[in-house]
Short mmCIF file of C-alpha atoms and ligand atoms in Angstrom, two decimals:
data_model
loop_
_atom_site.label_atom_id
_atom_site.label_comp_id
_atom_site.label_asym_id
_atom_site.label_seq_id
_atom_site.Cartn_x
_atom_site.Cartn_y
_atom_site.Cartn_z
CA MET A 141 5.04 -23.07 -9.42
CA LYS A 142 5.65 -20.07 -11.69
CA VAL A 143 3.87 -16.77 -11.04
CA LEU A 144 3.92 -13.50 -12.96
CA PHE A 145 3.40 -10.61 -10.53
CA ALA A 146 2.13 -7.62 -12.52
CA THR A 147 2.22 -4.29 -10.75
CA SER A 148 2.37 -0.54 -11.43
CA GLU A 149 4.95 0.16 -8.70
CA VAL A 150 7.66 -1.70 -6.85
CA ALA A 151 9.89 -0.50 -3.98
CA PRO A 152 12.66 0.48 -3.83
CA LEU A 153 12.63 1.37 -7.54
CA VAL A 154 9.38 3.27 -7.66
CA LYS A 155 6.74 3.81 -4.99
CA THR A 156 3.84 6.11 -4.21
CA GLY A 157 2.38 4.07 -1.36
CA GLY A 158 1.80 0.66 0.12
CA LEU A 159 1.40 -1.14 -3.22
CA GLY A 160 5.07 -0.37 -3.90
CA ASP A 161 6.10 -1.82 -0.54
CA VAL A 162 4.03 -4.96 -1.06
CA SER A 163 5.35 -5.48 -4.60
CA GLY A 164 8.90 -5.10 -3.32
CA ALA A 165 8.55 -7.59 -0.50
CA LEU A 166 5.88 -10.22 -1.26
CA PRO A 167 7.56 -11.65 -4.39
CA ALA A 168 10.80 -12.10 -2.44
CA ALA A 169 8.92 -13.86 0.36
CA LEU A 170 7.23 -16.11 -2.20
CA ARG A 171 10.58 -16.98 -3.74
CA ALA A 172 11.86 -17.90 -0.30
CA ILE A 173 9.15 -20.57 -0.05
CA GLY A 174 9.85 -21.94 -3.50
CA VAL A 175 7.52 -20.01 -5.80
CA ASP A 176 9.25 -18.87 -9.01
CA VAL A 177 7.95 -15.28 -9.17
CA ARG A 178 8.82 -12.65 -11.74
CA ILE A 179 7.71 -9.06 -11.49
CA LEU A 180 6.37 -7.06 -14.44
CA VAL A 181 6.50 -3.27 -14.03
CA PRO A 182 6.32 -0.29 -16.42
CA GLY A 183 9.62 1.19 -17.52
CA TYR A 184 9.09 4.60 -15.95
CA ARG A 185 12.07 6.92 -16.31
CA GLN A 186 13.29 6.22 -12.75
CA VAL A 187 13.00 2.45 -13.21
CA ILE A 188 15.04 2.43 -16.42
CA ALA A 189 17.64 4.69 -14.78
CA GLN A 190 18.11 2.22 -11.93
CA LEU A 191 18.30 -0.92 -14.04
CA ALA A 192 21.90 -2.02 -13.80
CA GLN A 193 22.40 -4.81 -16.29
CA SER A 194 19.40 -5.57 -18.37
CA GLN A 195 18.79 -7.38 -21.61
CA VAL A 196 16.00 -7.19 -24.15
CA VAL A 197 14.03 -10.42 -23.94
CA ALA A 198 11.07 -9.58 -26.21
CA THR A 199 9.70 -6.91 -28.50
CA PHE A 200 6.04 -6.10 -29.09
CA ASP A 201 5.77 -4.31 -32.44
CA ALA A 202 2.27 -5.22 -33.38
CA LEU A 203 -0.03 -5.31 -30.37
CA PRO A 204 -3.17 -3.81 -31.91
CA GLY A 205 -3.94 -0.39 -30.45
CA PHE A 206 -0.60 0.04 -28.67
CA PRO A 207 2.70 1.70 -29.54
CA PRO A 208 5.76 -0.56 -29.98
CA ALA A 209 7.33 -1.73 -26.73
CA ARG A 210 10.16 -3.90 -25.48
CA LEU A 211 10.56 -6.16 -22.50
CA LEU A 212 13.80 -5.81 -20.55
CA CYS A 213 14.95 -8.30 -17.96
CA GLY A 214 16.90 -7.31 -14.86
CA THR A 215 17.07 -8.35 -11.21
CA MET A 216 15.65 -6.86 -8.03
CA ALA A 217 17.00 -7.14 -4.52
CA HIS A 218 16.60 -10.68 -3.10
CA ASP A 219 17.26 -11.96 -6.65
CA VAL A 220 13.70 -11.53 -7.88
CA PRO A 221 13.75 -11.34 -11.69
CA LEU A 222 12.26 -8.12 -12.97
CA LEU A 223 10.58 -7.68 -16.34
CA VAL A 224 10.46 -4.04 -17.31
CA LEU A 225 8.01 -2.90 -19.96
CA ASP A 226 9.92 -0.29 -21.92
CA CYS A 227 7.74 2.05 -23.96
CA PRO A 228 9.19 5.57 -23.80
CA VAL A 229 6.19 7.37 -25.29
CA LEU A 230 4.05 6.08 -22.45
CA TYR A 231 6.39 5.92 -19.48
CA ASP A 232 9.46 8.11 -20.00
CA ARG A 233 8.28 11.47 -18.65
CA ASP A 234 8.57 13.94 -15.78
CA GLY A 235 5.87 13.96 -13.13
CA GLY A 236 4.22 11.18 -11.15
CA LEU A 237 3.34 7.59 -12.02
CA TYR A 238 -0.34 8.29 -12.44
CA GLN A 239 -0.53 12.07 -12.59
CA ASP A 240 1.40 15.00 -13.99
CA ALA A 241 3.27 17.45 -11.78
CA GLY A 242 0.06 19.48 -11.39
CA GLY A 243 -1.84 16.50 -9.94
CA ARG A 244 -3.98 15.80 -13.04
CA ASP A 245 -4.33 12.18 -14.19
CA TRP A 246 -2.28 11.55 -17.32
CA ALA A 247 -4.65 11.80 -20.28
CA ASP A 248 -3.33 8.54 -21.73
CA ASN A 249 -3.61 6.42 -18.56
CA ALA A 250 -5.96 3.98 -20.30
CA LEU A 251 -3.28 3.31 -22.89
CA ARG A 252 -0.43 3.28 -20.34
CA PHE A 253 -2.05 0.72 -18.07
CA GLY A 254 -3.91 -0.96 -20.89
CA LEU A 255 -0.51 -1.87 -22.32
CA LEU A 256 0.74 -3.10 -18.95
CA SER A 257 -2.39 -5.25 -18.59
CA ARG A 258 -2.16 -6.50 -22.16
CA VAL A 259 1.50 -7.51 -21.92
CA ALA A 260 0.88 -9.32 -18.61
CA ALA A 261 -1.83 -11.28 -20.41
CA VAL A 262 0.39 -12.00 -23.44
CA LEU A 263 3.04 -13.44 -21.13
CA GLY A 264 0.40 -15.67 -19.55
CA CYS A 265 -0.99 -17.26 -22.73
CA ASN A 266 0.02 -19.04 -25.94
CA GLU A 267 1.06 -15.75 -27.54
CA SER A 268 3.99 -15.39 -25.13
CA PRO A 269 7.40 -14.81 -26.73
CA LEU A 270 9.14 -16.05 -23.56
CA ALA A 271 10.20 -19.61 -22.77
CA TRP A 272 9.26 -18.95 -19.13
CA ARG A 273 5.47 -19.32 -18.93
CA PRO A 274 3.67 -18.55 -15.67
CA ASP A 275 1.19 -21.03 -14.21
CA LEU A 276 -0.70 -18.06 -12.79
CA VAL A 277 -0.80 -14.29 -13.19
CA HIS A 278 -1.11 -12.21 -9.99
CA CYS A 279 -2.53 -8.76 -10.82
CA ASN A 280 -2.68 -5.77 -8.49
CA ASP A 281 -5.30 -3.01 -8.44
CA TRP A 282 -6.95 -1.32 -11.43
CA GLN A 283 -3.70 -0.73 -13.31
CA THR A 284 -3.52 -4.43 -14.14
CA GLY A 285 -7.26 -5.02 -13.91
CA LEU A 286 -7.66 -5.64 -17.64
CA THR A 287 -5.24 -8.57 -17.57
CA PRO A 288 -7.88 -11.11 -16.46
CA ALA A 289 -10.17 -9.82 -19.25
CA TYR A 290 -7.49 -10.14 -21.94
CA LEU A 291 -6.61 -13.61 -20.60
CA HIS A 292 -10.24 -14.62 -20.73
CA PHE A 293 -10.34 -13.99 -24.50
CA ALA A 294 -6.91 -15.51 -25.29
CA GLN A 295 -5.82 -19.05 -26.10
CA GLY A 296 -4.03 -21.24 -23.57
CA SER A 297 -4.38 -18.74 -20.76
CA ALA A 298 -3.04 -19.15 -17.27
CA PRO A 299 -5.56 -18.39 -14.51
CA SER A 300 -5.34 -15.03 -12.79
CA ILE A 301 -5.93 -13.48 -9.42
CA LEU A 302 -6.64 -9.83 -8.79
CA ALA A 303 -5.37 -8.36 -5.52
CA ILE A 304 -7.31 -5.34 -4.31
CA HIS A 305 -5.16 -2.83 -2.46
CA ASN A 306 -7.64 0.01 -2.67
CA LEU A 307 -11.14 -0.16 -4.08
CA LEU A 308 -11.44 3.61 -4.29
CA PHE A 309 -9.35 3.71 -7.45
CA GLN A 310 -11.32 2.00 -10.20
CA GLY A 311 -9.67 2.93 -13.49
CA ILE A 312 -12.79 4.38 -15.18
CA PHE A 313 -12.61 5.48 -18.82
CA PRO A 314 -15.15 6.38 -21.53
CA PRO A 315 -16.85 3.54 -23.41
CA GLU A 316 -14.89 4.04 -26.64
CA THR A 317 -11.77 2.92 -24.71
CA VAL A 318 -13.05 -0.66 -25.10
CA SER A 319 -12.40 -0.65 -28.85
CA GLU A 320 -9.27 1.50 -28.54
CA LEU A 321 -7.75 -1.16 -26.30
CA HIS A 322 -8.97 -3.93 -28.62
CA LEU A 323 -11.21 -5.64 -26.14
CA PRO A 324 -14.03 -7.55 -27.81
CA PRO A 325 -17.21 -5.41 -28.00
CA SER A 326 -19.18 -8.22 -26.36
CA CYS A 327 -17.39 -7.69 -23.05
CA PHE A 328 -18.93 -4.23 -22.69
CA SER A 329 -21.83 -5.46 -20.63
CA ILE A 330 -22.83 -5.71 -17.00
CA ASP A 331 -21.40 -9.24 -17.11
CA GLY A 332 -18.05 -7.88 -18.23
CA VAL A 333 -16.08 -4.66 -18.10
CA GLU A 334 -18.96 -2.18 -18.22
CA TYR A 335 -19.57 -0.04 -15.15
CA TYR A 336 -22.39 2.52 -15.23
CA GLY A 337 -21.87 3.16 -18.93
CA ASN A 338 -18.08 3.36 -18.78
CA LEU A 339 -15.18 0.92 -18.85
CA SER A 340 -13.72 0.12 -15.43
CA PHE A 341 -10.36 -1.65 -15.34
CA LEU A 342 -11.05 -2.69 -11.76
CA LYS A 343 -14.49 -4.08 -12.50
CA ALA A 344 -12.96 -6.03 -15.40
CA GLY A 345 -10.49 -7.65 -13.03
CA LEU A 346 -13.09 -8.36 -10.36
CA PHE A 347 -15.34 -9.96 -12.95
CA TYR A 348 -12.85 -12.04 -14.95
CA ALA A 349 -10.19 -13.01 -12.38
CA ASP A 350 -10.28 -16.61 -11.22
CA HIS A 351 -9.85 -15.43 -7.65
CA ILE A 352 -9.84 -12.11 -5.80
CA THR A 353 -7.68 -11.30 -2.84
CA THR A 354 -7.50 -8.23 -0.67
CA VAL A 355 -5.03 -7.08 1.92
CA SER A 356 -6.83 -7.83 5.19
CA PRO A 357 -9.60 -10.21 6.29
CA ASN A 358 -11.68 -7.37 7.73
CA TYR A 359 -11.54 -5.30 4.53
CA ALA A 360 -12.62 -8.41 2.58
CA GLN A 361 -15.84 -8.30 4.58
CA GLU A 362 -16.28 -4.52 4.53
CA ILE A 363 -16.14 -4.24 0.74
CA GLN A 364 -19.09 -6.57 0.27
CA GLN A 365 -21.36 -3.83 1.58
CA GLU A 366 -21.93 -0.13 1.34
CA PRO A 367 -20.26 2.26 1.89
CA LEU A 368 -16.82 0.66 1.52
CA GLY A 369 -17.69 -1.38 -1.56
CA PHE A 370 -17.65 1.91 -3.50
CA GLY A 371 -20.19 0.56 -5.98
CA MET A 372 -18.53 -2.87 -6.39
CA GLN A 373 -20.23 -4.41 -3.31
CA GLY A 374 -22.80 -6.38 -5.31
CA LEU A 375 -20.22 -7.99 -7.57
CA LEU A 376 -17.90 -8.69 -4.64
CA ALA A 377 -20.67 -10.23 -2.56
CA SER A 378 -21.65 -12.43 -5.49
CA ARG A 379 -18.04 -13.61 -5.76
CA ARG A 380 -17.53 -14.02 -2.01
CA SER A 381 -16.58 -17.71 -2.28
CA LYS A 382 -13.64 -16.59 -4.43
CA LEU A 383 -12.59 -13.65 -2.26
CA THR A 384 -9.83 -14.03 0.35
CA GLY A 385 -8.41 -11.44 2.75
CA ILE A 386 -4.72 -11.85 3.56
CA LEU A 387 -3.06 -9.35 5.89
CA ASN A 388 0.03 -7.71 4.40
CA GLY A 389 3.38 -8.32 6.02
CA ILE A 390 6.31 -5.95 6.25
CA ASP A 391 9.91 -6.12 5.13
CA ILE A 392 11.49 -6.82 8.50
CA GLU A 393 14.98 -6.13 7.21
CA GLU A 394 14.19 -2.70 5.86
CA TRP A 395 12.04 -1.82 8.85
CA ASN A 396 14.26 -2.86 11.73
CA PRO A 397 15.20 -0.34 14.44
CA ALA A 398 18.23 -2.46 15.35
CA THR A 399 19.85 -2.00 11.92
CA ASP A 400 18.04 0.97 10.33
CA PRO A 401 20.68 3.23 8.73
CA HIS A 402 18.31 6.24 8.79
CA LEU A 403 18.32 6.40 12.60
CA THR A 404 20.58 8.52 14.79
CA LYS A 405 20.79 5.64 17.25
CA LYS A 406 19.72 2.07 16.66
CA TYR A 407 17.73 0.29 19.32
CA SER A 408 15.93 -2.96 20.09
CA ARG A 409 13.60 -4.42 22.70
CA ALA A 410 16.61 -5.00 24.95
CA ARG A 411 18.09 -1.53 24.32
CA MET A 412 15.15 0.83 24.41
CA ALA A 413 17.04 3.68 26.05
CA SER A 414 18.56 4.59 22.66
CA LYS A 415 15.10 5.41 21.27
CA ALA A 416 15.31 8.66 23.27
CA ALA A 417 18.18 9.82 21.05
CA ASP A 418 16.00 9.31 17.97
CA LYS A 419 13.23 11.33 19.60
CA GLU A 420 15.63 14.17 20.29
CA ALA A 421 17.01 14.03 16.73
CA LEU A 422 13.49 14.15 15.31
CA GLN A 423 12.51 17.08 17.53
CA SER A 424 15.62 18.89 16.41
CA ARG A 425 15.13 18.13 12.70
CA MET A 426 11.51 19.29 12.81
CA GLY A 427 12.21 22.41 14.86
CA LEU A 428 10.40 21.22 17.99
CA ASN A 429 11.33 22.00 21.59
CA LEU A 430 13.89 19.47 22.82
CA ASP A 431 11.72 18.20 25.63
CA PRO A 432 12.22 14.47 26.35
CA GLY A 433 9.15 14.20 28.58
CA VAL A 434 6.43 15.53 26.28
CA PRO A 435 4.65 12.83 24.23
CA LEU A 436 5.50 13.18 20.55
CA LEU A 437 2.85 12.08 18.02
CA GLY A 438 3.96 11.11 14.50
CA VAL A 439 2.20 10.94 11.13
CA VAL A 440 3.49 9.61 7.79
CA SER A 441 0.75 9.57 5.22
CA ARG A 442 -0.78 10.54 1.95
CA LEU A 443 -2.77 13.65 2.84
CA THR A 444 -6.13 12.57 1.47
CA HIS A 445 -9.69 12.20 2.67
CA GLN A 446 -9.13 8.43 3.06
CA LYS A 447 -6.53 8.96 5.75
CA GLY A 448 -8.81 11.05 8.00
CA LEU A 449 -6.08 13.52 8.86
CA ASP A 450 -8.54 16.40 8.58
CA LEU A 451 -9.74 15.28 12.03
CA LEU A 452 -6.22 15.41 13.42
CA LEU A 453 -5.61 18.84 11.92
CA GLU A 454 -8.82 20.01 13.54
CA ILE A 455 -7.82 18.94 17.04
CA ALA A 456 -4.10 19.73 16.72
CA PRO A 457 -4.35 23.05 18.62
CA ARG A 458 -6.04 21.26 21.53
CA LEU A 459 -3.31 18.63 21.53
CA THR A 460 -0.56 21.16 22.10
CA GLY A 461 -2.24 22.04 25.39
CA LEU A 462 -2.26 18.47 26.74
CA PRO A 463 0.71 18.97 26.30
CA ALA A 464 1.82 16.97 23.25
CA GLN A 465 3.95 17.58 20.17
CA LEU A 466 3.07 16.56 16.62
CA VAL A 467 5.17 15.85 13.52
CA MET A 468 3.62 15.22 10.14
CA LEU A 469 5.18 14.00 6.90
CA GLY A 470 3.02 13.75 3.81
CA THR A 471 1.89 14.96 0.44
CA GLY A 472 -1.53 15.14 -1.10
CA GLU A 473 -4.51 17.43 -1.23
CA ALA A 474 -3.51 21.09 -1.43
CA GLN A 475 -5.89 22.14 1.33
CA MET A 476 -4.52 19.61 3.81
CA GLN A 477 -0.95 20.47 2.93
CA ALA A 478 -1.69 24.14 3.56
CA ALA A 479 -3.45 23.36 6.86
CA ALA A 480 -0.48 21.30 8.08
CA ARG A 481 1.99 24.05 7.13
CA ASP A 482 -0.19 26.66 8.77
CA LEU A 483 -0.31 24.72 12.05
CA SER A 484 3.47 24.40 12.13
CA ARG A 485 3.72 28.19 11.72
CA ARG A 486 1.15 28.91 14.41
CA TYR A 487 2.60 26.46 16.93
CA PRO A 488 6.37 26.67 16.54
CA GLY A 489 8.23 24.24 18.74
CA LYS A 490 5.11 22.13 19.15
CA ILE A 491 3.96 21.14 15.66
CA GLY A 492 6.27 20.35 12.75
CA ALA A 493 5.22 19.55 9.17
CA HIS A 494 7.25 18.37 6.22
CA ILE A 495 5.31 18.42 2.97
CA GLY A 496 7.06 16.06 0.58
CA PHE A 497 8.06 12.43 0.15
CA SER A 498 11.02 11.39 2.26
CA GLU A 499 12.00 7.79 2.89
CA ASP A 500 14.62 8.98 5.38
CA LEU A 501 12.26 11.08 7.49
CA SER A 502 9.56 8.40 7.42
CA HIS A 503 11.93 5.99 9.21
CA GLN A 504 12.98 8.71 11.65
CA ILE A 505 9.34 9.44 12.54
CA GLU A 506 8.58 5.75 13.12
CA ALA A 507 11.54 5.63 15.50
CA GLY A 508 11.53 9.08 17.09
CA ALA A 509 7.81 9.48 17.81
CA ASP A 510 6.26 8.06 20.97
CA LEU A 511 2.89 7.38 19.34
CA PHE A 512 1.86 7.04 15.69
CA VAL A 513 -1.51 8.45 14.54
CA MET A 514 -3.52 6.85 11.73
CA PRO A 515 -7.20 7.80 11.84
CA SER A 516 -8.08 6.46 8.37
CA ARG A 517 -11.74 6.57 7.30
CA PHE A 518 -11.06 3.27 5.57
CA GLU A 519 -7.85 1.31 5.27
CA PRO A 520 -7.50 -1.87 3.20
CA CYS A 521 -4.47 -2.86 5.25
CA GLY A 522 -2.15 0.00 6.13
CA LEU A 523 1.55 -0.53 6.64
CA ASN A 524 2.64 2.33 8.85
CA GLN A 525 0.80 0.96 11.88
CA LEU A 526 2.77 -2.27 11.37
CA TYR A 527 6.07 -0.39 11.03
CA SER A 528 5.30 1.67 14.12
CA GLN A 529 4.61 -1.43 16.22
CA ARG A 530 7.94 -2.87 15.14
CA TYR A 531 9.57 0.41 16.19
CA GLY A 532 7.94 0.37 19.65
CA THR A 533 5.78 3.36 18.71
CA PRO A 534 2.21 2.30 19.54
CA PRO A 535 -0.32 3.33 16.89
CA ILE A 536 -3.57 5.20 17.52
CA VAL A 537 -6.01 4.06 14.82
CA HIS A 538 -9.61 4.17 13.68
CA ALA A 539 -10.91 0.61 14.00
CA THR A 540 -11.43 -0.10 10.30
CA GLY A 541 -10.08 -2.50 7.66
CA GLY A 542 -6.60 -3.77 8.27
CA LEU A 543 -6.11 -1.35 11.16
CA ALA A 544 -8.72 -3.28 13.13
CA ASP A 545 -7.03 -6.55 12.15
CA SER A 546 -3.54 -5.50 13.20
CA VAL A 547 -3.88 -3.26 16.26
CA VAL A 548 -5.21 -4.63 19.56
CA ASP A 549 -6.72 -1.87 21.66
CA CYS A 550 -5.03 -1.35 24.99
CA THR A 551 -7.32 -2.25 27.94
CA PRO A 552 -6.39 -3.60 31.37
CA GLU A 553 -7.17 -7.10 30.06
CA THR A 554 -5.23 -6.90 26.80
CA LEU A 555 -2.30 -5.28 28.55
CA LYS A 556 -2.28 -8.15 31.03
CA ASP A 557 -2.54 -10.94 28.46
CA GLY A 558 0.20 -9.38 26.33
CA SER A 559 -1.90 -8.70 23.24
CA ALA A 560 -2.35 -4.89 23.56
CA SER A 561 -0.44 -3.06 20.83
CA GLY A 562 -2.03 0.38 20.42
CA PHE A 563 -5.23 2.38 20.70
CA ALA A 564 -8.28 1.92 18.50
CA PHE A 565 -11.33 4.17 18.41
CA HIS A 566 -14.76 3.57 16.92
CA GLY A 567 -16.83 6.30 15.29
CA MET A 568 -15.05 8.64 12.91
CA THR A 569 -15.26 11.94 14.82
CA ALA A 570 -12.66 14.42 16.02
CA ASP A 571 -13.80 13.94 19.61
CA ASN A 572 -13.35 10.17 19.43
CA LEU A 573 -9.86 10.63 18.00
CA TYR A 574 -9.07 13.17 20.71
CA ALA A 575 -10.30 10.80 23.43
CA ALA A 576 -8.10 7.99 22.03
CA ILE A 577 -5.06 10.28 22.05
CA GLN A 578 -5.83 11.34 25.62
CA ARG A 579 -6.12 7.69 26.61
CA ALA A 580 -2.78 6.94 24.94
CA ILE A 581 -1.07 9.83 26.67
CA GLY A 582 -2.51 8.67 29.99
CA LEU A 583 -0.78 5.34 29.49
CA TYR A 584 2.43 7.06 28.38
CA ARG A 585 2.54 8.72 31.79
CA ASP A 586 2.41 5.32 33.53
CA ARG A 587 5.98 4.21 32.86
CA ALA A 588 5.55 0.55 33.83
CA LYS A 589 2.48 0.02 31.66
CA TRP A 590 4.05 2.03 28.85
CA LYS A 591 7.10 -0.23 28.83
CA THR A 592 4.87 -3.29 28.69
CA LEU A 593 2.88 -1.88 25.79
CA ARG A 594 6.00 -1.05 23.77
CA LYS A 595 7.39 -4.50 24.43
CA ASN A 596 4.17 -6.12 23.24
CA CYS A 597 4.31 -4.09 20.03
CA MET A 598 7.87 -5.08 19.31
CA SER A 599 7.19 -8.77 19.99
CA LYS A 600 4.63 -9.03 17.21
CA ASP A 601 5.53 -10.95 14.08
CA PHE A 602 4.43 -9.11 10.94
CA SER A 603 6.97 -10.76 8.65
CA TRP A 604 5.85 -11.70 5.17
CA GLN A 605 6.35 -15.41 5.61
CA ARG A 606 2.89 -16.17 6.95
CA SER A 607 1.20 -14.04 4.28
CA ALA A 608 3.32 -15.59 1.54
CA GLU A 609 2.16 -19.04 2.68
CA ALA A 610 -1.44 -17.83 2.51
CA TYR A 611 -0.95 -16.55 -1.07
CA ARG A 612 0.63 -19.84 -2.07
CA ALA A 613 -2.39 -21.67 -0.68
CA VAL A 614 -4.67 -19.46 -2.80
CA TYR A 615 -2.52 -20.07 -5.90
CA LEU A 616 -2.73 -23.84 -5.34
CA LYS A 617 -6.49 -23.68 -4.95
CA VAL A 618 -6.87 -21.69 -8.16
CA LEU A 619 -4.57 -24.02 -10.08
CA ALA A 620 -6.44 -27.08 -8.84
CA ARG A 621 -9.73 -25.54 -10.03
CA HIS A 622 -8.24 -24.58 -13.37
CA GLU A 623 -7.02 -28.07 -14.30
P1 ADP B 769 -1.27 3.82 1.29
O1 ADP B 769 -0.69 2.82 0.38
O2 ADP B 769 -2.75 3.84 1.31
O3 ADP B 769 -0.71 5.19 1.10
P2 ADP B 769 0.09 2.31 3.42
O4 ADP B 769 0.11 2.53 4.89
O5 ADP B 769 -0.24 0.96 2.97
O6 ADP B 769 -0.89 3.41 2.80
O7 ADP B 769 1.52 2.60 2.80
C1 ADP B 769 2.07 3.86 2.70
C2 ADP B 769 3.54 3.70 2.42
O8 ADP B 769 4.01 4.91 1.82
C3 ADP B 769 4.37 3.50 3.65
O9 ADP B 769 5.55 2.81 3.35
C4 ADP B 769 4.69 4.94 4.04
O10 ADP B 769 5.81 5.05 4.86
C5 ADP B 769 4.91 5.56 2.71
N1 ADP B 769 4.67 6.99 2.65
C6 ADP B 769 3.49 7.64 2.55
N2 ADP B 769 3.68 8.98 2.47
C7 ADP B 769 5.01 9.17 2.54
C8 ADP B 769 5.86 10.32 2.52
N3 ADP B 769 5.35 11.54 2.41
N4 ADP B 769 7.19 10.13 2.59
C9 ADP B 769 7.70 8.89 2.70
N5 ADP B 769 6.98 7.78 2.73
C10 ADP B 769 5.65 7.91 2.65
C1 GLC B 770 -3.29 0.58 -0.53
C2 GLC B 770 -4.07 0.77 0.75
C3 GLC B 770 -3.30 0.40 1.99
C4 GLC B 770 -2.53 -0.89 1.80
C5 GLC B 770 -1.66 -0.80 0.56
C6 GLC B 770 -0.86 -2.07 0.29
O1 GLC B 770 -2.59 1.69 -0.92
O2 GLC B 770 -4.58 2.09 0.87
O3 GLC B 770 -4.19 0.25 3.07
O4 GLC B 770 -1.73 -1.15 2.92
O5 GLC B 770 -2.45 -0.57 -0.55
O6 GLC B 770 -1.66 -3.20 0.17
#
């Protein structure tokens, strides 16, 4: 089976969040079970710079509405072939993938991701210049949401699936974009790409894809209703027989405390004593008091409303009195960044904040913290709570989306039956978060129970293999329907 995996980011080449992690790991896991996957990604400056040996495999000089582009072929880790869409006027620039350095969306995003969507569709239909033709195109989020629409109107098209990683981002552009991107005018209707008078890339994908997946079973249910459907709940509910939730896995080689090169000391279930050295190193790096006995809470996150960290910032002063320490790594909304910095100034030795993106520090927090905090308002899947379990750092989470699917709340029963793996709270309030943290710290003080909990966490299997099998099953179902 041949699958084109179209995505706007792929780790380790280019990543802003979980989509990058998934795009880096899932295709490799699919290849390991015999699916011939190739990844299509935009040729951002940093991607082109990291391409070792590449060759031009196609040129697109005359795609109506788009500047000329080329397709380069290289290879990713785990031998996954990588198709890079090279179009310097659209992708070779300073700043972020989706926004400029000032945090404003690039004005030509419709064209940038319209081209990505269009080329993915070209490769999946009779127009393709490549000998390798996918049996199915796997699209991800709004950036490739137009692919199913373009495929719908092309000849000899492969079927497509659209994977939702986050329904909040919908790729909405003014109505004239429809003609600019050379979509047929007829598709600008409620049964098509139109969304409250505008074009929505995401809606297009949800409407035209042969199947929809999302990144946890619980989120698949939540998005069929308000408020988490973010306006798409009606369409999603009407397509529920073609909507499947598959929990993300993690790259267990990259996220392995026994081999992680970012750690001061490596450790494993059998050698937990070494984790203390990583705690001390983290305290030292973040300017915290070198106290081995105080519970250290860690955060690695985009600092946005979705992640609910405003609640944590609100109760942070109370936490220092428990006592507890807090380290935060993240970037995002200016107000939250400022609040985190301010707390670290007001509580030196107790609260540390690093505003920025740091792969290195993110691993050190997973390892060095005692508990990981993730109070997301909504969370399609979430990866950090999976990493933290693997690192023996029980997560404290709001019971929503994939967090509810992947963290088993610690109670006397779940601790006894070996399933407990963290702390989950219901009701998105600062007091509920505070109570969950208090509960977690209470358990931390009970050394025997704490050891059991950490062991449970580290025994869980979040490897990609199971999820890859589930995707393959979806692919097979779609192909059978398409015949
Ligand atoms: P989302 O994709 O919604 O941001 P996920 O939990 O799925 O949330 O994935 C986030 C990924 O991005 C994780 O790999 C996490 O470690 C990483 N990440 C987020 N913020 C930072 C940061 N400031 N520095 C390093 N890694 C980060
Ligand atoms: C999104 C979601 C996150 C998910 C990730 C990868 O960014 O916010 O919950 O884990 O995609 O699927």
